[in-house]
Amino acid sequence: MKYTNSLAFAREQDKKDSLKKFRSKFYFPKHGGRDALYFCGNSLGLQPRTVAANITTELEDWSRFASEAHFKAHTPWYSYHEVFAKPLSKLCGALPQEVIAMNQLTVNLHLLLITFYRPTAGRYKIICEASAFPSDQYALQTQMNLHGIDPDKALVEVTPRKGEHLLRTEDILKAIDEHSGSLALVLFGGINYLTGQLFDMPSITRAAHKAGALAGFDLAHAMGNAELKLHDWQADFAVWCSYKYLNSGPGGVAGAFIHSKHTANLRLPRLGGWWGYDKKTRFLMKKKFIPMPTAEGWQLSNAPVLSMAAHKASLDIFMQAGGMSPLRKKSRALTAYLESLLMEINSSGYKTKLEIITPANPDERGCQLSVIAHGAGRELYDKITRSGVYCDWREPNVIRFAPAPLYNSFTDVWKLGQAIQKCVR
Ligand SMILES: *Cc1c(COP(=O)(O)O)cnc(C)c1O
């Protein structure tokens, strides 16, 4: 596809966009009285306009039915989480019984590490990506401490080659193979938060299994952004948050995937709570913990319904949009358009050169482009934001732009290109 740097071209693309009506389902922050250019969906997704009504319904059910709302609410609170089995399983390519909406991402990571990181004297290492998100690093380190294992010896980071920003799949697979004798777990991001690199999850999973280890993924930047097939890939577990591409609000209820090859094994060690207890006999309040034979068996507490009401508003929109396949199609085009505009700025002879560190291959990235501005620094980012663009800065020197296919348009991207060009000039 040939991309043209003109407003007319961008408008033409928007006209042809089968997902264009979804933009009006979100609130945009304002800049100078107008909708700002929002490219921060990788940090906090925009608020769906239906969120307030959904939460109000729960508040009304609370005032009308009080404790009875557990069974009488529009969506009974007792089983509220069940409404997410279908949309979440669709978004991550799982069976409905393999997913659960609960807690926060890092909490879920800890809960699943308790189950799936069972180090022995011989097998105790974890392989992860260098510059993994700090919370993941802390989770892995402290889980190792919990088992009396020294992270300096047991946590293996795969690093980019000298002078490169991205990880080569062959290097990841080689590291897994090299440590295969002592490897317990491979824990990777689906998409790296800093570079926007989409990792080859099926190959990583296969390599981990071949090495006699398990494979888990942090999908914070992949859920609602990439096409996932966790069940078919045979991934052992995954976790995600819902406030980024899933647009479910700050601190929104997170999620987890546990493959069906594990869920039925009731003897798997875990931290238990009453909401993970077998549904049929939960209220007999028996002493011995009997978990549900599904991902629900990892729940601890009863559901945070108000936060789930926001989550539901957003996932309803994802389902109306037809799931990830049409969204990815648009997303590839939006991001490629932004890429072409950045390249054009680079060829205009300015002193500042924009290096896109995100992979150029659309199969190896989601919607985000990460840019290092050579010859400029943080002041360029500050200038761009002052002109009404929401993007973000990640230390030491990366500016991230994430055009989200649910609510961003080609015109947004064109305007972003104009704004960046003005600041670079
Ligand atoms: C955003 C993000 C988190 C955030 O964790 P919370 O527990 O939701 O605060 C964790 N890991 C990655 C990779 C992220 O991008």
Coordinates of C-alpha atoms and ligand atoms in Angstrom, one line a residue:
M1 CA 0.0 0.0 0.0
K2 CA 1.2 3.5 -0.9
Y3 CA 0.8 6.1 1.8
T4 CA 0.6 9.7 1.0
N5 CA 1.3 12.5 3.4
S6 CA -1.8 14.6 2.9
L7 CA -5.0 15.3 4.8
A8 CA -7.1 14.3 1.8
F9 CA -5.4 10.9 1.8
A10 CA -5.9 10.4 5.5
R11 CA -9.6 11.4 5.2
E12 CA -10.1 9.0 2.4
Q13 CA -8.7 6.2 4.5
D14 CA -11.0 7.1 7.3
K15 CA -14.0 7.1 5.0
K16 CA -13.2 3.5 4.0
D17 CA -12.5 2.4 7.5
S18 CA -15.1 -0.2 8.6
L19 CA -14.3 0.5 12.3
K20 CA -14.7 4.3 12.1
K21 CA -17.9 4.4 14.1
F22 CA -16.1 3.1 17.2
R23 CA -14.1 6.3 17.7
S24 CA -17.3 8.1 18.9
K25 CA -17.7 5.5 21.7
F26 CA -14.8 7.0 23.6
Y27 CA -14.1 10.3 25.5
F28 CA -11.0 12.1 24.3
P29 CA -9.1 14.5 26.6
K30 CA -9.2 18.1 25.4
H31 CA -6.5 20.5 24.3
G32 CA -7.4 24.1 23.6
G33 CA -11.1 23.2 23.5
R34 CA -10.6 20.4 20.9
D35 CA -10.0 16.7 21.1
A36 CA -6.4 16.1 21.8
L37 CA -4.4 13.7 19.6
Y38 CA -4.3 10.7 21.8
F39 CA -1.5 8.1 21.3
C40 CA -1.2 6.8 24.9
G41 CA -3.5 3.8 24.7
N42 CA -0.5 1.7 25.6
S43 CA -0.4 3.5 29.0
L44 CA -4.1 4.2 29.7
G45 CA -6.8 3.4 27.2
L46 CA -9.6 6.0 26.7
Q47 CA -12.8 5.8 28.6
P48 CA -15.7 4.2 26.8
R49 CA -18.8 6.4 27.0
T50 CA -20.8 3.4 28.3
V51 CA -18.7 3.0 31.4
A52 CA -20.7 5.5 33.6
A53 CA -24.0 3.9 32.7
N54 CA -22.6 0.4 33.5
I55 CA -21.3 1.5 36.9
T56 CA -24.5 3.4 37.6
T57 CA -26.5 0.2 37.0
E58 CA -24.4 -1.6 39.7
L59 CA -24.8 1.3 42.1
E60 CA -28.6 1.2 41.6
D61 CA -28.7 -2.6 42.0
W62 CA -26.7 -2.1 45.2
S63 CA -29.1 0.5 46.5
R64 CA -32.2 -1.5 45.5
F65 CA -31.2 -5.0 46.4
A66 CA -28.2 -4.6 48.8
S67 CA -27.0 -8.1 49.7
E68 CA -29.6 -9.6 47.4
A69 CA -27.9 -8.1 44.4
H70 CA -25.5 -11.0 44.5
F71 CA -28.3 -12.9 42.8
K72 CA -30.8 -10.2 41.7
A73 CA -28.6 -7.6 40.0
H74 CA -28.9 -7.3 36.2
T75 CA -25.6 -9.1 36.1
P76 CA -25.7 -11.1 39.4
W77 CA -22.6 -10.2 41.4
Y78 CA -22.1 -13.7 42.6
S79 CA -21.1 -14.9 39.1
Y80 CA -20.2 -11.5 37.6
H81 CA -16.8 -12.7 36.4
E82 CA -18.4 -15.3 34.2
V83 CA -19.4 -12.7 31.7
F84 CA -15.8 -12.3 30.8
A85 CA -15.1 -15.9 29.9
K86 CA -16.2 -15.4 26.3
P87 CA -14.7 -12.0 25.4
L88 CA -11.4 -12.6 27.1
S89 CA -11.0 -16.1 25.6
K90 CA -11.7 -14.6 22.2
L91 CA -9.1 -11.9 22.6
C92 CA -6.4 -14.2 23.7
G93 CA -7.2 -17.3 21.7
A94 CA -8.2 -19.5 24.6
L95 CA -11.0 -21.8 25.7
P96 CA -13.6 -19.9 27.9
Q97 CA -12.6 -22.0 31.0
E98 CA -9.0 -21.0 30.6
V99 CA -9.4 -17.3 31.3
I100 CA -10.3 -15.4 34.4
A101 CA -10.8 -11.7 35.2
M102 CA -9.3 -11.0 38.7
N103 CA -6.9 -8.9 40.7
Q104 CA -4.1 -6.8 39.2
L105 CA -1.5 -7.9 36.7
T106 CA 1.4 -8.2 39.2
V107 CA -0.8 -10.0 41.7
N108 CA -1.8 -12.5 39.1
L109 CA 1.8 -13.0 38.0
H110 CA 2.7 -13.8 41.6
L111 CA -0.2 -16.2 42.0
L112 CA 0.7 -18.1 38.8
L113 CA 4.4 -18.1 39.7
I114 CA 3.5 -19.8 43.0
T115 CA 1.9 -22.6 40.9
F116 CA 4.2 -22.7 37.9
Y117 CA 7.6 -21.8 39.3
R118 CA 8.4 -24.9 41.4
P119 CA 12.2 -24.8 41.5
T120 CA 14.2 -27.9 42.4
A121 CA 17.9 -28.3 43.1
G122 CA 18.4 -29.2 39.4
R123 CA 15.8 -27.0 37.7
Y124 CA 15.5 -23.5 39.1
K125 CA 16.3 -20.9 36.4
I126 CA 14.0 -18.4 34.8
I127 CA 14.7 -16.9 31.5
C128 CA 13.2 -13.4 30.8
E129 CA 13.9 -10.5 28.5
A130 CA 16.4 -7.9 29.4
S131 CA 14.7 -4.6 30.2
A132 CA 11.5 -6.5 31.2
F133 CA 9.0 -4.2 32.8
P134 CA 10.3 -3.4 36.4
S135 CA 7.3 -4.9 38.1
D136 CA 7.9 -8.3 36.4
Q137 CA 11.6 -8.2 37.3
Y138 CA 10.6 -7.5 41.0
A139 CA 8.1 -10.3 40.9
L140 CA 10.6 -12.8 39.5
Q141 CA 13.4 -11.7 41.9
T142 CA 11.2 -11.9 45.0
Q143 CA 9.7 -15.3 44.0
M144 CA 13.2 -16.6 43.8
N145 CA 14.0 -15.1 47.2
L146 CA 10.9 -16.9 48.5
H147 CA 12.4 -20.2 47.4
G148 CA 15.9 -19.3 48.8
I149 CA 17.3 -18.9 45.3
D150 CA 19.7 -16.2 44.3
P151 CA 18.3 -14.2 41.4
D152 CA 21.8 -13.1 40.4
K153 CA 22.5 -16.8 39.6
A154 CA 19.1 -18.0 38.5
L155 CA 17.5 -15.2 36.6
V156 CA 18.8 -15.3 33.1
E157 CA 18.2 -12.2 30.9
V158 CA 18.3 -12.4 27.2
T159 CA 19.9 -9.2 25.9
P160 CA 20.0 -7.5 22.5
R161 CA 23.3 -7.9 20.6
K162 CA 25.8 -5.0 20.9
G163 CA 24.5 -2.0 19.0
E164 CA 21.0 -3.5 18.6
H165 CA 17.7 -2.6 20.4
L166 CA 15.7 -5.7 19.7
L167 CA 16.0 -9.3 20.7
R168 CA 16.6 -11.8 17.9
T169 CA 14.3 -14.8 18.2
E170 CA 17.3 -17.1 17.4
D171 CA 19.1 -15.6 20.5
I172 CA 16.1 -16.2 22.7
L173 CA 15.8 -19.8 21.5
K174 CA 19.6 -20.3 21.9
A175 CA 19.5 -19.1 25.5
I176 CA 16.6 -21.5 26.3
D177 CA 18.5 -24.3 24.8
E178 CA 21.8 -23.4 26.6
H179 CA 20.1 -23.5 30.0
S180 CA 17.8 -26.4 29.2
G181 CA 19.3 -28.6 31.9
S182 CA 18.5 -26.2 34.7
L183 CA 15.6 -24.2 33.3
A184 CA 12.3 -24.1 35.2
L185 CA 10.5 -21.4 33.4
V186 CA 10.6 -19.0 30.5
L187 CA 8.6 -15.8 31.3
F188 CA 8.5 -13.3 28.5
G189 CA 6.4 -10.3 27.6
G190 CA 4.1 -10.7 24.6
I191 CA 5.1 -7.3 23.4
N192 CA 8.0 -5.4 25.1
Y193 CA 6.7 -2.2 26.6
L194 CA 9.8 -0.1 25.6
T195 CA 10.6 -1.2 22.1
G196 CA 7.1 -2.5 21.0
Q197 CA 8.7 -5.7 19.8
L198 CA 6.2 -8.6 19.5
F199 CA 7.9 -11.8 20.5
D200 CA 7.5 -15.1 18.7
M201 CA 5.4 -16.7 21.5
P202 CA 4.7 -20.0 19.7
S203 CA 8.5 -20.6 19.1
I204 CA 9.4 -19.5 22.6
T205 CA 6.8 -21.9 24.0
R206 CA 8.0 -24.8 21.9
A207 CA 11.6 -24.2 22.9
A208 CA 10.7 -23.9 26.6
H209 CA 8.8 -27.2 26.5
K210 CA 11.6 -28.9 24.6
A211 CA 14.0 -27.7 27.3
G212 CA 11.7 -29.3 29.9
A213 CA 10.5 -26.0 31.2
L214 CA 7.2 -24.1 31.2
A215 CA 6.3 -21.0 29.3
G216 CA 4.4 -18.0 30.7
F217 CA 3.7 -14.6 29.2
D218 CA 3.0 -11.1 30.4
L219 CA 0.5 -9.7 27.9
A220 CA 0.2 -6.2 29.3
H221 CA 1.0 -4.7 25.9
A222 CA -0.4 -7.5 23.8
M223 CA -4.0 -8.0 25.0
G224 CA -6.3 -5.9 22.8
N225 CA -3.3 -5.1 20.6
A226 CA -2.0 -8.4 19.0
E227 CA -3.6 -11.5 17.7
L228 CA -3.1 -14.3 20.3
K229 CA -3.6 -18.0 20.2
L230 CA -2.6 -19.0 23.7
H231 CA -4.4 -22.3 23.7
D232 CA -3.1 -23.6 20.4
W233 CA 0.4 -22.3 21.2
Q234 CA 0.3 -24.5 24.3
A235 CA 1.4 -21.6 26.5
D236 CA 1.2 -22.7 30.1
F237 CA -0.1 -19.4 31.6
A238 CA -0.4 -15.7 30.9
V239 CA -1.4 -12.5 32.7
W240 CA -2.5 -9.1 31.6
C241 CA -3.9 -5.8 32.8
S242 CA -7.0 -4.1 31.4
Y243 CA -6.3 -0.4 31.6
K244 CA -4.0 -0.2 28.6
Y245 CA -5.4 -1.4 25.3
L246 CA -8.4 -2.9 27.0
N247 CA -9.6 0.6 28.0
S248 CA -11.1 -0.6 31.3
G249 CA -9.9 2.2 33.6
P250 CA -7.1 3.0 36.0
G251 CA -6.2 -0.1 38.1
G252 CA -9.0 -2.0 36.3
V253 CA -9.5 -5.6 37.0
A254 CA -6.7 -7.7 35.4
G255 CA -6.8 -11.2 33.9
A256 CA -5.1 -14.5 33.6
F257 CA -4.9 -17.5 31.3
I258 CA -4.1 -21.0 32.5
H259 CA -4.0 -23.7 29.9
S260 CA -6.6 -26.5 30.2
K261 CA -3.8 -29.0 30.4
H262 CA -3.2 -27.6 33.9
T263 CA -6.6 -26.3 35.1
A264 CA -8.0 -29.8 35.7
N265 CA -5.1 -30.8 37.9
L266 CA -6.6 -29.9 41.3
R267 CA -3.4 -31.0 43.0
L268 CA -1.4 -28.1 41.5
P269 CA 0.0 -26.0 44.4
R270 CA -1.6 -22.6 44.7
L271 CA -2.6 -19.9 47.1
G272 CA -6.3 -20.6 47.7
G273 CA -9.3 -18.4 48.6
W274 CA -13.0 -19.0 48.8
W275 CA -13.8 -17.7 45.3
G276 CA -11.5 -20.4 43.8
Y277 CA -13.5 -23.0 45.7
D278 CA -15.7 -25.4 43.8
K279 CA -18.9 -23.4 43.0
K280 CA -21.3 -26.1 43.8
T281 CA -20.2 -26.5 47.4
R282 CA -18.6 -23.2 48.1
F283 CA -21.2 -22.1 50.6
L284 CA -21.1 -25.3 52.6
M285 CA -18.0 -23.6 54.0
K286 CA -16.2 -26.9 54.3
K287 CA -12.6 -27.0 55.7
K288 CA -10.6 -28.6 52.9
F289 CA -9.9 -26.4 49.9
I290 CA -11.3 -27.9 46.7
P291 CA -10.5 -25.7 43.7
M292 CA -12.6 -25.2 40.6
P293 CA -11.2 -27.2 37.6
T294 CA -10.9 -24.1 35.5
A295 CA -9.0 -20.8 35.6
E296 CA -11.5 -19.8 38.2
G297 CA -9.7 -22.1 40.6
W298 CA -7.1 -19.4 41.1
Q299 CA -9.5 -16.7 42.3
L300 CA -9.1 -15.6 45.8
S301 CA -11.8 -13.1 46.6
N302 CA -15.3 -12.1 45.5
A303 CA -15.4 -10.0 42.4
P304 CA -14.7 -6.2 42.3
V305 CA -18.0 -5.5 40.6
L306 CA -17.6 -1.7 40.1
S307 CA -14.3 -2.1 38.3
M308 CA -15.7 -5.1 36.4
A309 CA -18.6 -2.9 35.2
A310 CA -16.1 -0.7 33.4
H311 CA -14.3 -3.7 32.0
K312 CA -17.6 -5.1 30.6
A313 CA -18.3 -1.8 28.9
S314 CA -15.0 -2.0 27.1
L315 CA -15.0 -5.7 26.2
D316 CA -18.6 -5.2 24.8
I317 CA -17.0 -2.7 22.3
F318 CA -14.3 -5.2 21.4
M319 CA -16.9 -7.8 20.6
Q320 CA -19.0 -5.4 18.6
A321 CA -15.9 -4.5 16.6
G322 CA -15.5 -8.2 15.8
G323 CA -12.5 -9.0 18.0
M324 CA -8.8 -8.8 17.1
S325 CA -8.8 -9.8 13.5
P326 CA -10.4 -6.6 12.0
L327 CA -8.7 -4.5 14.6
R328 CA -5.3 -5.8 13.7
K329 CA -6.0 -5.2 10.0
K330 CA -6.6 -1.5 10.7
S331 CA -3.9 -1.3 13.2
R332 CA -1.2 -2.5 10.7
A333 CA -2.3 0.2 8.3
L334 CA -2.4 2.9 10.9
T335 CA 1.0 2.1 12.3
A336 CA 2.5 1.7 8.8
Y337 CA 1.1 5.1 7.9
L338 CA 2.7 6.7 11.0
E339 CA 6.0 4.9 10.0
S340 CA 5.9 6.4 6.5
L341 CA 5.3 9.9 7.9
L342 CA 8.3 9.6 10.3
M343 CA 10.5 8.4 7.4
E344 CA 9.4 11.3 5.4
I345 CA 10.4 13.7 8.2
N346 CA 13.8 11.9 8.3
S347 CA 14.4 12.5 4.6
S348 CA 13.6 16.2 4.9
G349 CA 17.2 17.1 5.9
Y350 CA 16.6 18.2 9.5
K351 CA 19.3 17.9 12.1
T352 CA 17.2 15.7 14.3
K353 CA 17.0 12.1 13.0
L354 CA 14.1 9.9 14.2
E355 CA 15.2 6.3 14.7
I356 CA 12.3 3.9 14.9
I357 CA 13.5 1.0 17.2
T358 CA 10.3 -1.0 16.9
P359 CA 10.6 -3.8 14.3
A360 CA 9.8 -2.8 10.7
N361 CA 8.1 -6.1 10.1
P362 CA 4.4 -5.8 11.0
D363 CA 4.3 -9.4 12.2
E364 CA 6.8 -8.4 14.9
R365 CA 5.0 -5.5 16.4
G366 CA 1.7 -4.3 17.6
C367 CA 0.4 -0.7 17.1
Q368 CA 3.2 1.1 19.0
L369 CA 6.2 2.7 17.5
S370 CA 9.1 3.6 19.7
V371 CA 11.3 6.4 18.6
I372 CA 14.7 7.6 19.6
A373 CA 15.3 11.2 18.4
H374 CA 19.0 11.6 17.7
G375 CA 20.2 15.1 18.0
A376 CA 17.2 15.9 20.3
G377 CA 16.1 14.6 23.7
R378 CA 13.5 15.1 26.2
E379 CA 12.9 18.7 25.0
L380 CA 11.5 17.4 21.7
Y381 CA 9.1 15.2 23.6
D382 CA 8.0 18.2 25.8
K383 CA 7.5 20.2 22.6
I384 CA 5.3 17.6 21.0
T385 CA 3.1 17.2 24.1
R386 CA 2.7 21.0 24.4
S387 CA 1.3 21.0 20.9
G388 CA -1.6 18.9 22.0
V389 CA -0.3 15.3 21.5
Y390 CA -0.5 12.6 24.1
C391 CA 2.4 10.3 23.7
D392 CA 4.9 9.2 26.3
W393 CA 8.6 9.3 27.3
R394 CA 10.4 6.3 28.7
E395 CA 13.8 6.6 30.2
P396 CA 16.5 6.8 29.0
N397 CA 15.5 8.2 25.6
V398 CA 12.4 6.7 24.0
I399 CA 9.2 8.4 22.8
R400 CA 6.3 6.0 22.3
F401 CA 3.4 6.5 20.0
A402 CA 0.5 4.0 20.0
P403 CA -2.3 4.6 17.5
A404 CA -5.1 2.4 18.8
P405 CA -7.4 1.0 16.0
L406 CA -10.5 1.3 18.1
Y407 CA -10.4 5.0 18.4
N408 CA -7.6 6.5 16.4
S409 CA -8.1 7.6 12.8
F410 CA -5.8 8.1 9.9
T411 CA -6.5 11.8 10.2
D412 CA -5.2 11.6 13.8
V413 CA -2.0 10.0 12.5
W414 CA -1.6 12.5 9.8
K415 CA -2.0 15.3 12.3
L416 CA 0.6 13.6 14.6
G417 CA 3.0 13.6 11.7
Q418 CA 2.4 17.3 11.2
A419 CA 2.9 18.0 14.8
I420 CA 6.2 16.0 15.0
Q421 CA 7.5 17.6 11.9
K422 CA 6.8 21.1 13.3
C423 CA 8.7 20.3 16.5
V424 CA 11.6 18.7 14.7
R425 CA 11.9 21.7 12.4
Ligands
LIG1 C1 1.8 -2.0 32.6 C2 2.6 -3.2 32.9 C3 2.5 -3.8 34.2 C4 1.7 -3.2 35.3 O1 1.5 -4.0 36.4 P1 0.3 -3.7 37.4 O2 0.3 -4.8 38.3 O3 -1.0 -3.6 36.6 O4 0.5 -2.4 38.0 C5 3.3 -5.0 34.4 N1 4.0 -5.5 33.5 C6 4.1 -5.0 32.2 C7 4.9 -5.6 31.2 C8 3.4 -3.8 31.9 O5 3.5 -3.3 30.7

